[in-house]
């Protein structure tokens, strides 16, 4: 992993036509990890995550101190694809003061009174901060596309036409362009899990009393729409991976692989901004010298 830039392997090139079956869900062939198996592999991955988080933490401090860019991290994926666990791991390496996580659920009545981007706009990270969207504005072209009857609540007429979704992709691309022009860096991750692995994880939630709380009957209902979700994801990923706001399709059958990759891409992106600790103006330097003198004197 050290020399390889995972960002390039997993980035969806602008205008690429995504077919998810061509993207591996169980990829684990990073350079130092390739020849390891089982516990050894897990241990090595843990160490890589740890190293990554340390560097990510430094990068975050620079982001905060330089106060130039906000970083918006969009996380999407099928149920049980590991979004919550990933947030927990990545967050463990960040300073809570410079970071916010928002988990989007079904919109409230108030939210439905507004345009679909309203609630996401309100939750954007300010300059200097990392904002993680655990689910995002993409739900409005994913779950809502699979269940278009939910548009009724927004009083939008939809007669099955494809242009409806194309307009939404267009709106999303414009929205993201607007944000990046105003200093927000955007990274979007699709946690790509196989249907088989989802089944294993949902069964685990049923079998393990400690995980019962995570089980939702709604997840089983949504699982029956798997093929519809795949199609909705393929269209959305194809239409909205842009130079300014790229998508990454992250192999997520191995949770630790997904965590290593995402923390690595975050770190590289912030480091790539070549930020600097702000230099002090002459009068600020004089004020500091004065303060030092005062403290020393009393
Ligand atoms: P979870 O991520 O398990 O907490 O579940 C959140 C639920 O909210 C998922 O079933 C999402 O599909 C749903 N959800 C999130 N955003 C929207 C949206 N804009 N419209 C409808 N449902 C949504
Ligand atoms: Mg859930």
mmCIF file of C-alpha atoms and ligand atoms in Angstrom:
data_model
loop_
_atom_site.group_PDB
_atom_site.id
_atom_site.type_symbol
_atom_site.label_atom_id
_atom_site.label_comp_id
_atom_site.label_asym_id
_atom_site.label_seq_id
_atom_site.Cartn_x
_atom_site.Cartn_y
_atom_site.Cartn_z
ATOM 1 C CA UNK A 1 0.000 0.000 0.000
ATOM 2 C CA UNK A 2 2.866 2.320 0.823
ATOM 3 C CA UNK A 3 3.825 3.134 -2.746
ATOM 4 C CA UNK A 4 0.621 2.348 -4.499
ATOM 5 C CA UNK A 5 -1.974 5.054 -4.829
ATOM 6 C CA UNK A 6 -5.294 3.334 -4.170
ATOM 7 C CA UNK A 7 -7.117 6.473 -5.193
ATOM 8 C CA UNK A 8 -6.342 5.684 -8.813
ATOM 9 C CA UNK A 9 -7.296 2.015 -8.656
ATOM 10 C CA UNK A 10 -10.739 2.670 -7.267
ATOM 11 C CA UNK A 11 -11.662 6.048 -8.684
ATOM 12 C CA UNK A 12 -14.489 6.109 -11.200
ATOM 13 C CA UNK A 13 -13.221 8.082 -14.188
ATOM 14 C CA UNK A 14 -15.544 10.846 -15.353
ATOM 15 C CA UNK A 15 -18.052 9.576 -17.950
ATOM 16 C CA UNK A 16 -17.121 5.938 -17.297
ATOM 17 C CA UNK A 17 -20.038 3.561 -17.582
ATOM 18 C CA UNK A 18 -20.053 1.675 -14.291
ATOM 19 C CA UNK A 19 -20.987 -2.011 -14.231
ATOM 20 C CA UNK A 20 -20.711 -3.115 -10.642
ATOM 21 C CA UNK A 21 -20.141 -6.760 -11.500
ATOM 22 C CA UNK A 22 -16.806 -5.694 -12.992
ATOM 23 C CA UNK A 23 -15.697 -4.200 -9.683
ATOM 24 C CA UNK A 24 -14.335 -6.679 -7.151
ATOM 25 C CA UNK A 25 -16.005 -6.676 -3.730
ATOM 26 C CA UNK A 26 -13.388 -8.901 -2.070
ATOM 27 C CA UNK A 27 -10.185 -7.238 -3.291
ATOM 28 C CA UNK A 28 -7.373 -7.522 -0.754
ATOM 29 C CA UNK A 29 -4.255 -7.514 -2.879
ATOM 30 C CA UNK A 30 -2.396 -4.568 -1.449
ATOM 31 C CA UNK A 31 1.350 -4.908 -1.731
ATOM 32 C CA UNK A 32 2.344 -5.725 1.856
ATOM 33 C CA UNK A 33 -0.855 -7.681 2.451
ATOM 34 C CA UNK A 34 -0.816 -9.851 -0.639
ATOM 35 C CA UNK A 35 0.924 -12.863 0.844
ATOM 36 C CA UNK A 36 -0.729 -12.827 4.232
ATOM 37 C CA UNK A 37 -3.749 -14.785 5.373
ATOM 38 C CA UNK A 38 -6.271 -14.898 8.224
ATOM 39 C CA UNK A 39 -5.245 -13.339 11.532
ATOM 40 C CA UNK A 40 -1.886 -12.248 10.192
ATOM 41 C CA UNK A 41 -3.623 -10.323 7.472
ATOM 42 C CA UNK A 42 -6.015 -8.698 9.935
ATOM 43 C CA UNK A 43 -3.140 -7.734 12.221
ATOM 44 C CA UNK A 44 -1.138 -6.195 9.387
ATOM 45 C CA UNK A 45 -4.226 -4.316 8.198
ATOM 46 C CA UNK A 46 -4.777 -3.015 11.727
ATOM 47 C CA UNK A 47 -1.257 -1.681 11.824
ATOM 48 C CA UNK A 48 -1.664 -0.053 8.428
ATOM 49 C CA UNK A 49 -4.907 1.584 9.608
ATOM 50 C CA UNK A 50 -3.163 2.784 12.729
ATOM 51 C CA UNK A 51 -0.318 4.367 10.735
ATOM 52 C CA UNK A 52 -2.808 5.890 8.339
ATOM 53 C CA UNK A 53 -4.879 7.353 11.147
ATOM 54 C CA UNK A 54 -1.832 8.974 12.664
ATOM 55 C CA UNK A 55 -1.003 10.695 9.384
ATOM 56 C CA UNK A 56 -4.667 11.492 8.820
ATOM 57 C CA UNK A 57 -4.779 13.179 12.200
ATOM 58 C CA UNK A 58 -1.814 15.404 11.238
ATOM 59 C CA UNK A 59 -3.414 16.191 7.905
ATOM 60 C CA UNK A 60 -6.644 17.129 9.666
ATOM 61 C CA UNK A 61 -4.823 19.488 11.991
ATOM 62 C CA UNK A 62 -3.376 21.254 8.987
ATOM 63 C CA UNK A 63 -6.807 21.465 7.376
ATOM 64 C CA UNK A 64 -8.159 23.048 10.541
ATOM 65 C CA UNK A 65 -5.270 25.434 11.114
ATOM 66 C CA UNK A 66 -5.053 26.622 7.512
ATOM 67 C CA UNK A 67 -8.833 27.228 7.443
ATOM 68 C CA UNK A 68 -9.037 27.240 3.625
ATOM 69 C CA UNK A 69 -10.970 24.145 2.684
ATOM 70 C CA UNK A 70 -13.754 22.059 4.127
ATOM 71 C CA UNK A 71 -13.756 18.358 3.279
ATOM 72 C CA UNK A 72 -17.021 16.619 2.513
ATOM 73 C CA UNK A 73 -16.916 12.827 2.695
ATOM 74 C CA UNK A 74 -19.933 11.075 1.219
ATOM 75 C CA UNK A 75 -20.518 7.484 2.284
ATOM 76 C CA UNK A 76 -22.967 5.286 0.456
ATOM 77 C CA UNK A 77 -23.525 1.558 0.293
ATOM 78 C CA UNK A 78 -26.152 -1.125 0.613
ATOM 79 C CA UNK A 79 -27.438 -2.016 4.079
ATOM 80 C CA UNK A 80 -24.727 -3.731 6.149
ATOM 81 C CA UNK A 81 -21.969 -2.577 3.809
ATOM 82 C CA UNK A 82 -20.007 -1.241 6.785
ATOM 83 C CA UNK A 83 -20.724 2.492 6.707
ATOM 84 C CA UNK A 84 -21.207 2.870 10.468
ATOM 85 C CA UNK A 85 -18.107 0.840 11.334
ATOM 86 C CA UNK A 86 -16.047 2.819 8.874
ATOM 87 C CA UNK A 87 -17.195 6.103 10.391
ATOM 88 C CA UNK A 88 -16.271 4.804 13.834
ATOM 89 C CA UNK A 89 -12.773 3.783 12.708
ATOM 90 C CA UNK A 90 -11.941 6.848 10.666
ATOM 91 C CA UNK A 91 -13.320 9.140 13.371
ATOM 92 C CA UNK A 92 -11.141 7.467 15.980
ATOM 93 C CA UNK A 93 -8.162 9.085 14.269
ATOM 94 C CA UNK A 94 -9.660 12.556 14.064
ATOM 95 C CA UNK A 95 -9.959 15.460 16.432
ATOM 96 C CA UNK A 96 -13.699 15.688 17.233
ATOM 97 C CA UNK A 97 -13.499 19.495 17.192
ATOM 98 C CA UNK A 98 -12.664 19.522 13.517
ATOM 99 C CA UNK A 99 -15.091 16.880 12.403
ATOM 100 C CA UNK A 100 -18.811 16.252 12.142
ATOM 101 C CA UNK A 101 -20.844 13.204 11.145
ATOM 102 C CA UNK A 102 -24.388 13.411 9.909
ATOM 103 C CA UNK A 103 -26.429 10.275 9.327
ATOM 104 C CA UNK A 104 -29.324 10.857 6.987
ATOM 105 C CA UNK A 105 -32.516 8.903 7.544
ATOM 106 C CA UNK A 106 -35.894 9.172 5.885
ATOM 107 C CA UNK A 107 -36.657 12.868 5.525
ATOM 108 C CA UNK A 108 -38.915 14.565 8.043
ATOM 109 C CA UNK A 109 -42.139 16.357 7.113
ATOM 110 C CA UNK A 110 -40.324 19.667 7.360
ATOM 111 C CA UNK A 111 -37.551 18.462 5.070
ATOM 112 C CA UNK A 112 -40.092 17.236 2.552
ATOM 113 C CA UNK A 113 -41.505 20.746 2.356
ATOM 114 C CA UNK A 114 -38.231 21.842 0.724
ATOM 115 C CA UNK A 115 -36.236 20.989 -2.370
ATOM 116 C CA UNK A 116 -34.360 17.711 -2.068
ATOM 117 C CA UNK A 117 -30.936 19.304 -1.507
ATOM 118 C CA UNK A 118 -32.067 21.576 1.326
ATOM 119 C CA UNK A 119 -31.323 19.315 4.250
ATOM 120 C CA UNK A 120 -27.875 18.406 2.891
ATOM 121 C CA UNK A 121 -26.941 22.033 2.304
ATOM 122 C CA UNK A 122 -27.697 22.808 5.932
ATOM 123 C CA UNK A 123 -25.382 20.045 7.078
ATOM 124 C CA UNK A 124 -22.289 20.911 5.023
ATOM 125 C CA UNK A 125 -18.926 21.224 6.767
ATOM 126 C CA UNK A 126 -17.557 24.756 7.143
ATOM 127 C CA UNK A 127 -14.005 25.663 6.103
ATOM 128 C CA UNK A 128 -11.371 23.839 8.092
ATOM 129 C CA UNK A 129 -13.623 20.902 8.994
ATOM 130 C CA UNK A 130 -14.252 17.387 7.799
ATOM 131 C CA UNK A 131 -17.933 16.560 7.374
ATOM 132 C CA UNK A 132 -18.935 12.950 6.913
ATOM 133 C CA UNK A 133 -22.317 12.292 5.305
ATOM 134 C CA UNK A 134 -23.341 8.793 6.357
ATOM 135 C CA UNK A 135 -25.840 8.443 3.488
ATOM 136 C CA UNK A 136 -26.337 11.625 1.605
ATOM 137 C CA UNK A 137 -28.078 13.535 -1.172
ATOM 138 C CA UNK A 138 -27.501 10.406 -3.255
ATOM 139 C CA UNK A 139 -30.330 8.659 -1.407
ATOM 140 C CA UNK A 140 -32.605 10.872 -3.464
ATOM 141 C CA UNK A 141 -31.486 9.096 -6.636
ATOM 142 C CA UNK A 142 -31.087 5.661 -4.991
ATOM 143 C CA UNK A 143 -33.679 4.614 -2.430
ATOM 144 C CA UNK A 144 -36.134 7.132 -3.866
ATOM 145 C CA UNK A 145 -35.553 5.824 -7.366
ATOM 146 C CA UNK A 146 -36.200 2.274 -6.175
ATOM 147 C CA UNK A 147 -39.371 3.527 -4.431
ATOM 148 C CA UNK A 148 -40.531 6.458 -6.586
ATOM 149 C CA UNK A 149 -43.885 6.565 -4.775
ATOM 150 C CA UNK A 150 -41.990 8.413 -2.024
ATOM 151 C CA UNK A 151 -41.851 11.377 -4.360
ATOM 152 C CA UNK A 152 -45.574 11.855 -3.759
ATOM 153 C CA UNK A 153 -44.848 13.408 -0.390
ATOM 154 C CA UNK A 154 -42.863 16.123 -2.156
ATOM 155 C CA UNK A 155 -45.811 16.662 -4.467
ATOM 156 C CA UNK A 156 -43.588 15.944 -7.438
ATOM 157 C CA UNK A 157 -45.207 14.404 -10.431
ATOM 158 C CA UNK A 158 -43.233 11.501 -11.755
ATOM 159 C CA UNK A 159 -44.489 9.319 -14.504
ATOM 160 C CA UNK A 160 -41.618 6.906 -14.777
ATOM 161 C CA UNK A 161 -39.605 9.106 -17.112
ATOM 162 C CA UNK A 162 -35.856 8.690 -17.083
ATOM 163 C CA UNK A 163 -35.220 12.404 -17.537
ATOM 164 C CA UNK A 164 -36.479 12.942 -13.993
ATOM 165 C CA UNK A 165 -33.380 11.185 -12.640
ATOM 166 C CA UNK A 166 -31.099 12.737 -15.225
ATOM 167 C CA UNK A 167 -32.208 16.151 -14.006
ATOM 168 C CA UNK A 168 -31.413 15.125 -10.460
ATOM 169 C CA UNK A 169 -27.903 13.964 -11.467
ATOM 170 C CA UNK A 170 -27.482 17.290 -13.207
ATOM 171 C CA UNK A 171 -28.635 19.156 -10.087
ATOM 172 C CA UNK A 172 -26.253 17.126 -7.936
ATOM 173 C CA UNK A 173 -23.323 17.774 -10.282
ATOM 174 C CA UNK A 174 -24.062 21.500 -10.261
ATOM 175 C CA UNK A 175 -24.447 21.514 -6.480
ATOM 176 C CA UNK A 176 -21.100 19.773 -6.045
ATOM 177 C CA UNK A 177 -19.422 22.027 -8.580
ATOM 178 C CA UNK A 178 -20.714 25.042 -6.678
ATOM 179 C CA UNK A 179 -19.313 23.651 -3.445
ATOM 180 C CA UNK A 180 -15.880 22.865 -4.864
ATOM 181 C CA UNK A 181 -15.677 26.315 -6.465
ATOM 182 C CA UNK A 182 -16.255 27.679 -2.993
ATOM 183 C CA UNK A 183 -13.474 25.712 -1.354
ATOM 184 C CA UNK A 184 -15.081 22.430 -0.312
ATOM 185 C CA UNK A 185 -13.187 19.319 -1.321
ATOM 186 C CA UNK A 186 -15.512 16.392 -2.044
ATOM 187 C CA UNK A 187 -14.750 12.667 -1.868
ATOM 188 C CA UNK A 188 -17.458 10.084 -2.401
ATOM 189 C CA UNK A 189 -17.173 6.448 -1.395
ATOM 190 C CA UNK A 190 -19.428 3.610 -2.416
ATOM 191 C CA UNK A 191 -18.837 0.642 -0.115
ATOM 192 C CA UNK A 192 -19.203 -2.225 -2.527
ATOM 193 C CA UNK A 193 -20.328 -5.377 -0.758
ATOM 194 C CA UNK A 194 -21.504 -8.624 -2.366
ATOM 195 C CA UNK A 195 -25.013 -9.906 -1.835
ATOM 196 C CA UNK A 196 -23.537 -13.013 -0.230
ATOM 197 C CA UNK A 197 -21.519 -10.992 2.282
ATOM 198 C CA UNK A 198 -24.569 -8.863 3.075
ATOM 199 C CA UNK A 199 -26.469 -12.056 3.874
ATOM 200 C CA UNK A 200 -23.672 -13.205 6.178
ATOM 201 C CA UNK A 201 -23.681 -9.881 8.023
ATOM 202 C CA UNK A 202 -27.465 -9.750 8.381
ATOM 203 C CA UNK A 203 -27.466 -13.328 9.721
ATOM 204 C CA UNK A 204 -24.733 -12.346 12.156
ATOM 205 C CA UNK A 205 -26.961 -9.542 13.410
ATOM 206 C CA UNK A 206 -29.706 -12.112 14.011
ATOM 207 C CA UNK A 207 -27.459 -14.711 15.625
ATOM 208 C CA UNK A 208 -25.478 -12.447 17.900
ATOM 209 C CA UNK A 209 -27.531 -10.899 20.758
ATOM 210 C CA UNK A 210 -24.984 -8.088 20.950
ATOM 211 C CA UNK A 211 -25.867 -7.157 17.395
ATOM 212 C CA UNK A 212 -29.658 -7.561 17.549
ATOM 213 C CA UNK A 213 -30.109 -3.821 17.854
ATOM 214 C CA UNK A 214 -28.530 -3.386 14.419
ATOM 215 C CA UNK A 215 -31.007 -5.682 12.750
ATOM 216 C CA UNK A 216 -33.854 -4.039 10.926
ATOM 217 C CA UNK A 217 -36.624 -5.923 9.152
ATOM 218 C CA UNK A 218 -36.533 -3.099 6.601
ATOM 219 C CA UNK A 219 -33.071 -4.299 5.532
ATOM 220 C CA UNK A 220 -34.590 -7.657 4.510
ATOM 221 C CA UNK A 221 -37.321 -5.910 2.565
ATOM 222 C CA UNK A 222 -34.746 -3.756 0.761
ATOM 223 C CA UNK A 223 -32.620 -6.823 0.018
ATOM 224 C CA UNK A 224 -35.388 -8.081 -2.259
ATOM 225 C CA UNK A 225 -34.800 -4.957 -4.375
ATOM 226 C CA UNK A 226 -31.080 -5.736 -4.747
ATOM 227 C CA UNK A 227 -31.091 -5.679 -8.561
ATOM 228 C CA UNK A 228 -32.966 -2.351 -8.595
ATOM 229 C CA UNK A 229 -30.421 -0.853 -6.224
ATOM 230 C CA UNK A 230 -27.548 -2.118 -8.378
ATOM 231 C CA UNK A 231 -29.075 -0.405 -11.386
ATOM 232 C CA UNK A 232 -29.720 2.812 -9.475
ATOM 233 C CA UNK A 233 -26.148 2.807 -8.152
ATOM 234 C CA UNK A 234 -24.661 2.090 -11.574
ATOM 235 C CA UNK A 235 -26.554 4.989 -13.136
ATOM 236 C CA UNK A 236 -25.756 7.382 -10.295
ATOM 237 C CA UNK A 237 -22.059 6.471 -10.152
ATOM 238 C CA UNK A 238 -21.773 6.791 -13.941
ATOM 239 C CA UNK A 239 -23.508 10.155 -14.049
ATOM 240 C CA UNK A 240 -21.919 11.869 -11.065
ATOM 241 C CA UNK A 241 -18.263 10.886 -10.851
ATOM 242 C CA UNK A 242 -16.596 14.108 -11.886
ATOM 243 C CA UNK A 243 -13.100 15.516 -11.749
ATOM 244 C CA UNK A 244 -14.109 17.846 -8.921
ATOM 245 C CA UNK A 245 -16.159 15.308 -6.965
ATOM 246 C CA UNK A 246 -14.993 11.771 -7.749
ATOM 247 C CA UNK A 247 -16.569 8.509 -6.687
ATOM 248 C CA UNK A 248 -14.481 5.645 -5.377
ATOM 249 C CA UNK A 249 -15.852 2.121 -5.509
ATOM 250 C CA UNK A 250 -14.380 0.593 -2.386
ATOM 251 C CA UNK A 251 -14.229 -3.201 -2.092
ATOM 252 C CA UNK A 252 -16.040 -3.767 1.196
ATOM 253 C CA UNK A 253 -16.390 -7.522 1.731
ATOM 254 C CA UNK A 254 -13.372 -7.216 4.030
ATOM 255 C CA UNK A 255 -14.182 -4.415 6.450
ATOM 256 C CA UNK A 256 -10.550 -3.669 7.215
ATOM 257 C CA UNK A 257 -9.712 -3.286 3.523
ATOM 258 C CA UNK A 258 -12.439 -0.666 3.157
ATOM 259 C CA UNK A 259 -11.166 1.162 6.246
ATOM 260 C CA UNK A 260 -7.548 1.166 5.082
ATOM 261 C CA UNK A 261 -8.510 2.403 1.635
ATOM 262 C CA UNK A 262 -10.808 5.189 2.774
ATOM 263 C CA UNK A 263 -8.454 6.521 5.451
ATOM 264 C CA UNK A 264 -5.604 6.373 2.930
ATOM 265 C CA UNK A 265 -7.511 8.297 0.270
ATOM 266 C CA UNK A 266 -8.618 10.925 2.816
ATOM 267 C CA UNK A 267 -5.081 11.390 4.042
ATOM 268 C CA UNK A 268 -3.558 11.616 0.559
ATOM 269 C CA UNK A 269 -6.206 14.092 -0.538
ATOM 270 C CA UNK A 270 -5.629 16.465 2.367
ATOM 271 C CA UNK A 271 -1.851 16.170 2.032
ATOM 272 C CA UNK A 272 -2.238 16.832 -1.690
ATOM 273 C CA UNK A 273 -3.736 20.251 -0.926
ATOM 274 C CA UNK A 274 -0.252 21.342 0.212
ATOM 275 C CA UNK A 275 -1.658 23.410 3.026
ATOM 276 C CA UNK A 276 0.492 25.468 5.314
ATOM 277 C CA UNK A 277 0.140 26.600 8.900
ATOM 278 C CA UNK A 278 -0.818 30.260 8.496
ATOM 279 C CA UNK A 279 2.041 32.709 8.856
ATOM 280 C CA UNK A 280 1.598 35.486 11.346
ATOM 281 C CA UNK A 281 1.400 39.108 10.270
ATOM 282 C CA UNK A 282 3.970 41.500 11.751
ATOM 283 C CA UNK A 283 1.536 42.990 14.288
ATOM 284 C CA UNK A 284 0.423 39.491 15.406
ATOM 285 C CA UNK A 285 4.066 38.597 16.012
ATOM 286 C CA UNK A 286 4.543 41.753 18.066
ATOM 287 C CA UNK A 287 1.385 40.932 20.043
ATOM 288 C CA UNK A 288 2.714 37.432 20.744
ATOM 289 C CA UNK A 289 6.060 38.792 21.934
ATOM 290 C CA UNK A 290 4.197 41.204 24.213
ATOM 291 C CA UNK A 291 2.044 38.428 25.642
ATOM 292 C CA UNK A 292 5.137 36.354 26.334
ATOM 293 C CA UNK A 293 6.759 39.239 28.138
ATOM 294 C CA UNK A 294 3.636 39.881 30.217
ATOM 295 C CA UNK A 295 3.345 36.217 31.237
ATOM 296 C CA UNK A 296 7.025 36.036 32.089
ATOM 297 C CA UNK A 297 6.692 39.150 34.229
ATOM 298 C CA UNK A 298 3.765 37.962 36.336
HETATM 299 P P1 LIG B 1 -29.736 3.412 8.410
HETATM 300 O O1 LIG B 1 -28.670 3.890 7.516
HETATM 301 O O2 LIG B 1 -29.698 1.926 8.659
HETATM 302 O O3 LIG B 1 -29.833 4.187 9.668
HETATM 303 O O4 LIG B 1 -31.136 3.622 7.640
HETATM 304 C C1 LIG B 1 -31.549 4.859 7.216
HETATM 305 C C2 LIG B 1 -32.687 4.679 6.253
HETATM 306 O O5 LIG B 1 -33.099 5.959 5.800
HETATM 307 C C3 LIG B 1 -32.305 3.867 5.028
HETATM 308 O O6 LIG B 1 -33.278 2.907 4.776
HETATM 309 C C4 LIG B 1 -32.290 4.920 3.932
HETATM 310 O O7 LIG B 1 -32.593 4.397 2.673
HETATM 311 C C5 LIG B 1 -33.313 5.913 4.425
HETATM 312 N N1 LIG B 1 -33.098 7.229 3.798
HETATM 313 C C6 LIG B 1 -32.010 8.017 3.877
HETATM 314 N N2 LIG B 1 -32.168 9.118 3.107
HETATM 315 C C7 LIG B 1 -33.371 9.021 2.535
HETATM 316 C C8 LIG B 1 -34.113 9.842 1.614
HETATM 317 N N3 LIG B 1 -33.623 10.985 1.144
HETATM 318 N N4 LIG B 1 -35.327 9.427 1.259
HETATM 319 C C9 LIG B 1 -35.822 8.264 1.712
HETATM 320 N N5 LIG B 1 -35.182 7.449 2.566
HETATM 321 C C10 LIG B 1 -33.974 7.814 2.977
HETATM 322 MG MG1 LIG B 2 -29.468 0.002 8.592
#
